[in-house]
Coordinates of C-alpha atoms and ligand atoms in Angstrom, one line a residue:
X110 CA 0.0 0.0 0.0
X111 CA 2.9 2.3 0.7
X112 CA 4.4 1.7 -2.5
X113 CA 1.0 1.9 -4.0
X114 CA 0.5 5.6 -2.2
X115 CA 4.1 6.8 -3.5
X116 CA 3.1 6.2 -7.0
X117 CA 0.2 8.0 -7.2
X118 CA 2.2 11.0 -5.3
X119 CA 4.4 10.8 -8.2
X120 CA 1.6 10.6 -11.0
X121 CA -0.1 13.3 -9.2
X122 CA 3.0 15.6 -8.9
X123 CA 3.8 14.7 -12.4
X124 CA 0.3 15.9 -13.7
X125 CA 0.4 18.9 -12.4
X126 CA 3.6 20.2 -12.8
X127 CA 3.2 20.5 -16.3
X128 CA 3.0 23.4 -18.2
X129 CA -0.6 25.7 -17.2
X130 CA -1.3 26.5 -20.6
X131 CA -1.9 24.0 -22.9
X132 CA 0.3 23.3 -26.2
X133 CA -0.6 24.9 -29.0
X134 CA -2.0 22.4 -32.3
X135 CA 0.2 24.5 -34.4
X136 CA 3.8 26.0 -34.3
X137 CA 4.7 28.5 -36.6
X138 CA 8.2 28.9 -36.1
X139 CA 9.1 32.3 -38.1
X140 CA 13.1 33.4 -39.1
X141 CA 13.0 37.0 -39.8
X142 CA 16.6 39.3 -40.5
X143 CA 15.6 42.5 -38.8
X144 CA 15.6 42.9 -35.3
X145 CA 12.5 44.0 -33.1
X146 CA 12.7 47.9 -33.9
X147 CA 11.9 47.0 -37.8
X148 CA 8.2 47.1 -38.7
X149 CA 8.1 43.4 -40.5
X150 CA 9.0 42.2 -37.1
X151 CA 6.2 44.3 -35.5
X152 CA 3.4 43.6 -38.2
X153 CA 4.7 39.8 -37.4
X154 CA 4.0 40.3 -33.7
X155 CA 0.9 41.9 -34.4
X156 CA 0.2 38.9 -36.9
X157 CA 0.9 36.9 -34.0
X158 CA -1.4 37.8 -31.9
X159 CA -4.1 38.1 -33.8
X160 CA -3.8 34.5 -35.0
X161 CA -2.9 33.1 -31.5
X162 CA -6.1 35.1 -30.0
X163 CA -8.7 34.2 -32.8
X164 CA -7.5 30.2 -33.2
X165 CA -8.3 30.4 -29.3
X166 CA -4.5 29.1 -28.8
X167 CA -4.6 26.4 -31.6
X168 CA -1.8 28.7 -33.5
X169 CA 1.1 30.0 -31.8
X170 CA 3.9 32.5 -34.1
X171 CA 7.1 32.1 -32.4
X172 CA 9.1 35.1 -33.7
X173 CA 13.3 35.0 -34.5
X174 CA 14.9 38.4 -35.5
X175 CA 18.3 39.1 -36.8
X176 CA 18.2 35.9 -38.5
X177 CA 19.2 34.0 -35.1
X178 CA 17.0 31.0 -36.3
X179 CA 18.3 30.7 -40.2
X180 CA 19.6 33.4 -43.4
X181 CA 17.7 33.8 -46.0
X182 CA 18.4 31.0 -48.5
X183 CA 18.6 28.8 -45.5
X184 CA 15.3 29.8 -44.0
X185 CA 13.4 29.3 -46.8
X186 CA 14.9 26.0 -47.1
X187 CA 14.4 25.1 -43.8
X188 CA 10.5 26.1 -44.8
X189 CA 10.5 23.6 -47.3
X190 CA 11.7 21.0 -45.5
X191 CA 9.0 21.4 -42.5
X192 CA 11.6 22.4 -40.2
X193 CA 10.8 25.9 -39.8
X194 CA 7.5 27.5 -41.1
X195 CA 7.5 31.5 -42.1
X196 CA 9.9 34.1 -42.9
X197 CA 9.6 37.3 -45.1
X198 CA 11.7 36.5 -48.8
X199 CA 11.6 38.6 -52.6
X200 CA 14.1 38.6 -55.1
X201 CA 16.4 35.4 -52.9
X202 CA 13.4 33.7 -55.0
X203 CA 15.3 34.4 -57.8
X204 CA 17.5 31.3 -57.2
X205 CA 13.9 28.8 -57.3
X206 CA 12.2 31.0 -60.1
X207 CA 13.2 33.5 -62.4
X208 CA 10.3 35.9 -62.3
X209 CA 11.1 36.5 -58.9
X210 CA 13.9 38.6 -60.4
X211 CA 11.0 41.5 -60.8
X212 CA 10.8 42.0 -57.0
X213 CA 13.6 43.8 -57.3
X214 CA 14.8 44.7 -60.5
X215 CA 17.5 47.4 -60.4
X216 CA 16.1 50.8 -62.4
X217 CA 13.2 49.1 -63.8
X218 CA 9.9 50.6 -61.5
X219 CA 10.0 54.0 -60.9
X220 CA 7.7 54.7 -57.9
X221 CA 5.4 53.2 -55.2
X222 CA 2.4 53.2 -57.9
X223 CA 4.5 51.3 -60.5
X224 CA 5.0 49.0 -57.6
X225 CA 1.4 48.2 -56.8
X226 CA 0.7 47.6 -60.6
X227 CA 3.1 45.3 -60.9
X228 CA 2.3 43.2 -57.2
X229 CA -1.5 43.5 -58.5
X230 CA -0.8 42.8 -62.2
X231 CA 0.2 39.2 -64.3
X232 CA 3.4 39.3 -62.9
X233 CA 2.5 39.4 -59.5
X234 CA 0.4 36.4 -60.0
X235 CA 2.4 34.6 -61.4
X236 CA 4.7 35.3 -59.1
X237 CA 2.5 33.9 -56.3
X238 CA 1.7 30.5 -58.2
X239 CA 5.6 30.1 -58.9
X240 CA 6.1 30.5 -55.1
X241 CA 3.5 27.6 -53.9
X242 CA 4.7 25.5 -57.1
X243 CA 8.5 26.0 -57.1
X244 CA 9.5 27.0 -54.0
X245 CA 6.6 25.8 -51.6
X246 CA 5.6 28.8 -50.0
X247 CA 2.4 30.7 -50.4
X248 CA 2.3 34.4 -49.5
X249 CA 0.3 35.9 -46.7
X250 CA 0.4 39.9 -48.4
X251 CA 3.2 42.1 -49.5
X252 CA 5.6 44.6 -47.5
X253 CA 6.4 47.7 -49.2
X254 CA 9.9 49.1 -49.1
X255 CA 11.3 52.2 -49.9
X256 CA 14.4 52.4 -52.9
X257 CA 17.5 51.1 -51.7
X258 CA 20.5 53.4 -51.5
X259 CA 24.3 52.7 -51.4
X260 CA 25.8 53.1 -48.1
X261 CA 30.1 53.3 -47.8
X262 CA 33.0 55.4 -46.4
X263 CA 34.1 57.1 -49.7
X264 CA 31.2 59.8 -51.5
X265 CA 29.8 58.0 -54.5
X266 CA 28.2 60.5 -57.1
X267 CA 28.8 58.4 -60.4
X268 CA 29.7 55.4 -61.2
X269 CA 33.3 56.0 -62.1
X270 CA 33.7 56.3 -58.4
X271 CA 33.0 53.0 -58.1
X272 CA 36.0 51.1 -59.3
X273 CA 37.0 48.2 -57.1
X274 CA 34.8 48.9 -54.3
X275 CA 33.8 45.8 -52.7
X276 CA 30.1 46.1 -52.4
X277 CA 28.0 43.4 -50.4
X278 CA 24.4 42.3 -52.0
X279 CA 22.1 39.7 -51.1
X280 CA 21.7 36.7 -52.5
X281 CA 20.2 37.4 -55.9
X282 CA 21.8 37.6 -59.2
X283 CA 20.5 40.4 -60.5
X284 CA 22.4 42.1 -58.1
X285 CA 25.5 40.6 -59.1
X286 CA 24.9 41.3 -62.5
X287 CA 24.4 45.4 -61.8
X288 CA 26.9 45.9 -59.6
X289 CA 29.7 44.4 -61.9
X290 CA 28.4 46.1 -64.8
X291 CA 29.1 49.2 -62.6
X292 CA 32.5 48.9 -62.0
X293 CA 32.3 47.5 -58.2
X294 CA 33.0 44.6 -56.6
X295 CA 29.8 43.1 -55.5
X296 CA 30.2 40.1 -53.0
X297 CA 26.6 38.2 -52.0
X298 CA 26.2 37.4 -48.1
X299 CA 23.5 37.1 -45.7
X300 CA 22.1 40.1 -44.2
X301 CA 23.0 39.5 -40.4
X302 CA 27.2 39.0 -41.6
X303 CA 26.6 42.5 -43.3
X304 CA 27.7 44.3 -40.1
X305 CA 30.6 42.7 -38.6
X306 CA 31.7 42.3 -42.0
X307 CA 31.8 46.3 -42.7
X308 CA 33.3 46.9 -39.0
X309 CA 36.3 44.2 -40.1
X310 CA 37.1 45.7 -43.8
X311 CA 35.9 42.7 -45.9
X312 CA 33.1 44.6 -47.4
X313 CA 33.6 48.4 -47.8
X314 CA 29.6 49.1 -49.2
X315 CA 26.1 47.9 -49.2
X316 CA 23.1 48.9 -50.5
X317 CA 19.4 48.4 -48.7
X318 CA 16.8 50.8 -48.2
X319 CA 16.6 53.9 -45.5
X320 CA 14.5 51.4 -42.6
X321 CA 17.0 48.4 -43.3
X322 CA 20.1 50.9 -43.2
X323 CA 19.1 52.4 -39.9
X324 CA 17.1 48.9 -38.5
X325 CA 21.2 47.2 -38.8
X326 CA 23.2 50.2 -37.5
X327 CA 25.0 51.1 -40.1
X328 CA 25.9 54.1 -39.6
X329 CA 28.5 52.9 -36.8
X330 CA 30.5 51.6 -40.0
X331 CA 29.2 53.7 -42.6
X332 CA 29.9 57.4 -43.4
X333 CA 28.2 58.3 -46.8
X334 CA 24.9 57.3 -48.1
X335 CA 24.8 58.0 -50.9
X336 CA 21.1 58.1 -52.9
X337 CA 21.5 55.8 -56.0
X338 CA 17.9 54.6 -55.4
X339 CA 18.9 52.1 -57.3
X340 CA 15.9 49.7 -57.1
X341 CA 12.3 49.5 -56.2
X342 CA 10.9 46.7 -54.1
X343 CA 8.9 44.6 -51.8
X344 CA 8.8 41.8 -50.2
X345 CA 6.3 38.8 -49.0
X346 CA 5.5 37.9 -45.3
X347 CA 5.4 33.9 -46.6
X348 CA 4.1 30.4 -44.9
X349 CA 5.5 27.2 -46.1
X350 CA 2.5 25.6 -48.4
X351 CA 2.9 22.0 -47.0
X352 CA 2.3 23.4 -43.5
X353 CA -0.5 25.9 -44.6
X354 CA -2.5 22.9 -46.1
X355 CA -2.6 21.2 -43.0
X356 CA -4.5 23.8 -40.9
X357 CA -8.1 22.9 -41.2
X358 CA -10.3 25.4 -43.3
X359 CA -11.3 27.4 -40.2
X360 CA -7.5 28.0 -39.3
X361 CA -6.9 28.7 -42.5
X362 CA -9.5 31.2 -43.0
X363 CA -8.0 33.1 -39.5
X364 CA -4.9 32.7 -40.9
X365 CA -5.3 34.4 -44.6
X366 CA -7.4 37.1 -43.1
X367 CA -4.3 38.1 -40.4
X368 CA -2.3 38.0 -43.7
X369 CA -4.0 41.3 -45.0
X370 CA -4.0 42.8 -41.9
X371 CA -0.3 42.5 -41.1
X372 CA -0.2 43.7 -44.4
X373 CA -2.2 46.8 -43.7
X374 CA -0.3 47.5 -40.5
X375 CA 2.9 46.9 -42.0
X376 CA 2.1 49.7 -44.1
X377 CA 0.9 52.3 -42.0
X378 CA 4.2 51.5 -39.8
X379 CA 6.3 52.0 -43.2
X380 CA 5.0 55.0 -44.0
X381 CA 5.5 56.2 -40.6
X382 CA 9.0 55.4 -40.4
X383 CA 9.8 57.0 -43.7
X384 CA 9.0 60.4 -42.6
X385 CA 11.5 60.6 -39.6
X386 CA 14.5 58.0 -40.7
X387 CA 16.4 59.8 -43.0
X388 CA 16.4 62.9 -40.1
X389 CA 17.7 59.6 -37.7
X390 CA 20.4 58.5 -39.8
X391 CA 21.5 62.2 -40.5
X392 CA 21.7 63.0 -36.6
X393 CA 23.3 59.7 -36.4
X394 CA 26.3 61.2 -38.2
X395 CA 25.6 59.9 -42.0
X396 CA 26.5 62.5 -45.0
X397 CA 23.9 62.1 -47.9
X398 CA 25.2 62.4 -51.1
X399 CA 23.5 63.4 -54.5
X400 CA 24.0 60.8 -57.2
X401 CA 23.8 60.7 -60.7
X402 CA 21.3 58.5 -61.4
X403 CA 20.9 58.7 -64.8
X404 CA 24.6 57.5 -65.1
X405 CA 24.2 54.6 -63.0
X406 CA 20.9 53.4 -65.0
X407 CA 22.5 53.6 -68.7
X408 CA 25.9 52.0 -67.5
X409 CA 23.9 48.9 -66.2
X410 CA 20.6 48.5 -68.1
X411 CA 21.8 46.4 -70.9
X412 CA 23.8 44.0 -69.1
X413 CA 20.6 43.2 -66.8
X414 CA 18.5 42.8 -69.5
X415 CA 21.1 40.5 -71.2
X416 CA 21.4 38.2 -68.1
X417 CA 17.2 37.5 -68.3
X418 CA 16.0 34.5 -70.3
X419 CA 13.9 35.5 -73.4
X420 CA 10.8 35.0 -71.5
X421 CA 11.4 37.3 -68.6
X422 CA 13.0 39.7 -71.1
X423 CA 9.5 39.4 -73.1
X424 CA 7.9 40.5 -69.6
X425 CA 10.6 43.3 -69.0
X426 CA 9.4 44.9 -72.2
X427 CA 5.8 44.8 -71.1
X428 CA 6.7 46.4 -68.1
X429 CA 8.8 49.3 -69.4
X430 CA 6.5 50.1 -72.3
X431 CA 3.6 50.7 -69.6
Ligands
CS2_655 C1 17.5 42.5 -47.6 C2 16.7 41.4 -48.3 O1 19.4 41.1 -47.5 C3 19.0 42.2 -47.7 O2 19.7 43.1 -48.1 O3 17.2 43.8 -48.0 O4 15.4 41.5 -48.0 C4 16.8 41.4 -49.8 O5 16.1 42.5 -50.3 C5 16.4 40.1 -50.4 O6 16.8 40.1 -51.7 C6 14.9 39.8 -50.4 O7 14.6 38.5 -50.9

């Protein structure tokens, strides 16, 4: 009887020292590069809660900034392999499908309004069905961005300036391809090495736009930023399709509808930021320099359009004649 007694002490103890709350059905384990001050990470907190409170705890959104849980490339393979099961991706695309490539096209959309045309249009539906087809993901809205500049320690007004400056870009070629046909060095890397990397000398330049410039603290390592506004672009808050499919229709309702709010936040929070960052990044100690943007345009523009297939080049002229 004693023994008996000690047992159900233990079962008892064991029982109830389990976690209060109970597990949720669903993890959504999400790998994001910015840290906590950048609005994709808020609009995924917001996401987060939303999702959590209206699945009545079914679906739980575990956030990762800086890329602490996986890069990029890796994240999104990670995503396909049911590891991991969000992160925010664009042009990286590029490397599953070409027509990715128009996310973030170097001097091809000129504004915020050419932008929304082109996410709404043909090409941003078939961008969405090459997502869930070739690279298992399904997208959940779009983040706007503003252009990306060039940030480095010597002024860059033209292009000749350029020469042999080793510039860091993500991992998409059509980055590659423009910054060689400009005369620089350009050397892909994951976002989160970007820093250390400037701080030790191995890069001497990136490029991103105003939020990411500020969001990584760049100007610790960086003196000039100089306005190339290069390029255009947005990205997708995504979900991996395999793990999306096994929510049950209700969940997945909750889910898609969060989508488009995040979205909608997001946006509001982008817009926000614009108006004060560049002021932030001034105070901070940054010297903004007038480019020639024209210059920069014609010395790249046929060398991208050279390194697209005849299909996307076919789409490229559509665009441009609009
Ligand atoms: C980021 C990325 O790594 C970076 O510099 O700005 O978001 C980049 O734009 C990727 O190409 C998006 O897929």
């Amino acid at each position: 009887p004693l023994i008996c007694a000690v047992l159900v002490f233990i079962i008892f103890l064991f029982v109830n020292c389990g976690p209060e709350k109970k597990e949720p059905e669903f993890l959504m384990r999400t790998a994001l590069l910015v840290n906590e001050d950048h609005s994709w990470y808020k609009a995924f907190a917001y996401f987060a809660e939303i999702v959590e409170e209206r699945s009545k705890g079914r679906i739980k959104v575990e956030l990762y900034p800086s890329e602490q849980l996986a890069k990029e490339i890796e994240a999104i393979r990670l995503i396909q392999a049911e590891v991991i099961d969000m992160t925010t991706t664009g042009s990286t695309l590029t490397n599953w499908f070409e027509v990715a490539t128009f996310c973030e096209l170097p001097f091809l959309m000129r504004d915020s309004t050419d932008m929304n045309r082109y996410i709404k249009g043909p090409v941003g539906k078939l961008m969405e069905e090459e997502m869930i087809k070739k690279a298992g993901l399904r997208a959940l809205g779009h983040f706007e961005r503003g252009p990306r500049h060039l940030t480095s320690n010597r002024p860059i007004r033209h292009p000749d300036d350029l020469k042999g400056l080793i510039i860091r870009v993500p991992n998409v070629p059509a980055f590659v391809t423009t910054w060689s046909a400009l005369g620089a060095k350009p050397t892909p890397m994951a976002f989160s090495e970007v820093f250390t990397s400037l701080q030790q000398g191995t890069i001497q330049a990136q490029e991103n736009p105003f939020a990411m410039i500020h969001n990584a603290g760049f100007s610790e390592v960086q003196k000039y930023l100089n306005l190339t506004g290069h390029v255009i672009s947005w990205v997708y808050p995504v979900v991996g399709e395999k793990q999306f499919q096994k929510l049950p229709t209700d969940l997945q309702e909750i889910f898609l509808q969060a989508g488009k709010e995040m979205q909608d936040y997001e946006h509001q929070l982008y817009l926000e930021n614009e108006k004060n960052v560049q002021e932030e990044l001034k105070a901070e100690g940054m010297e903004f320099i007038e480019v020639d943007q024209e210059a920069f345009a014609k010395k790249s523009e046929k060398a991208i359009y050279e390194s697209l297939s005849p299909e996307i080049q076919k789409i490229y002229r559509e665009l441009k004649k609009d």
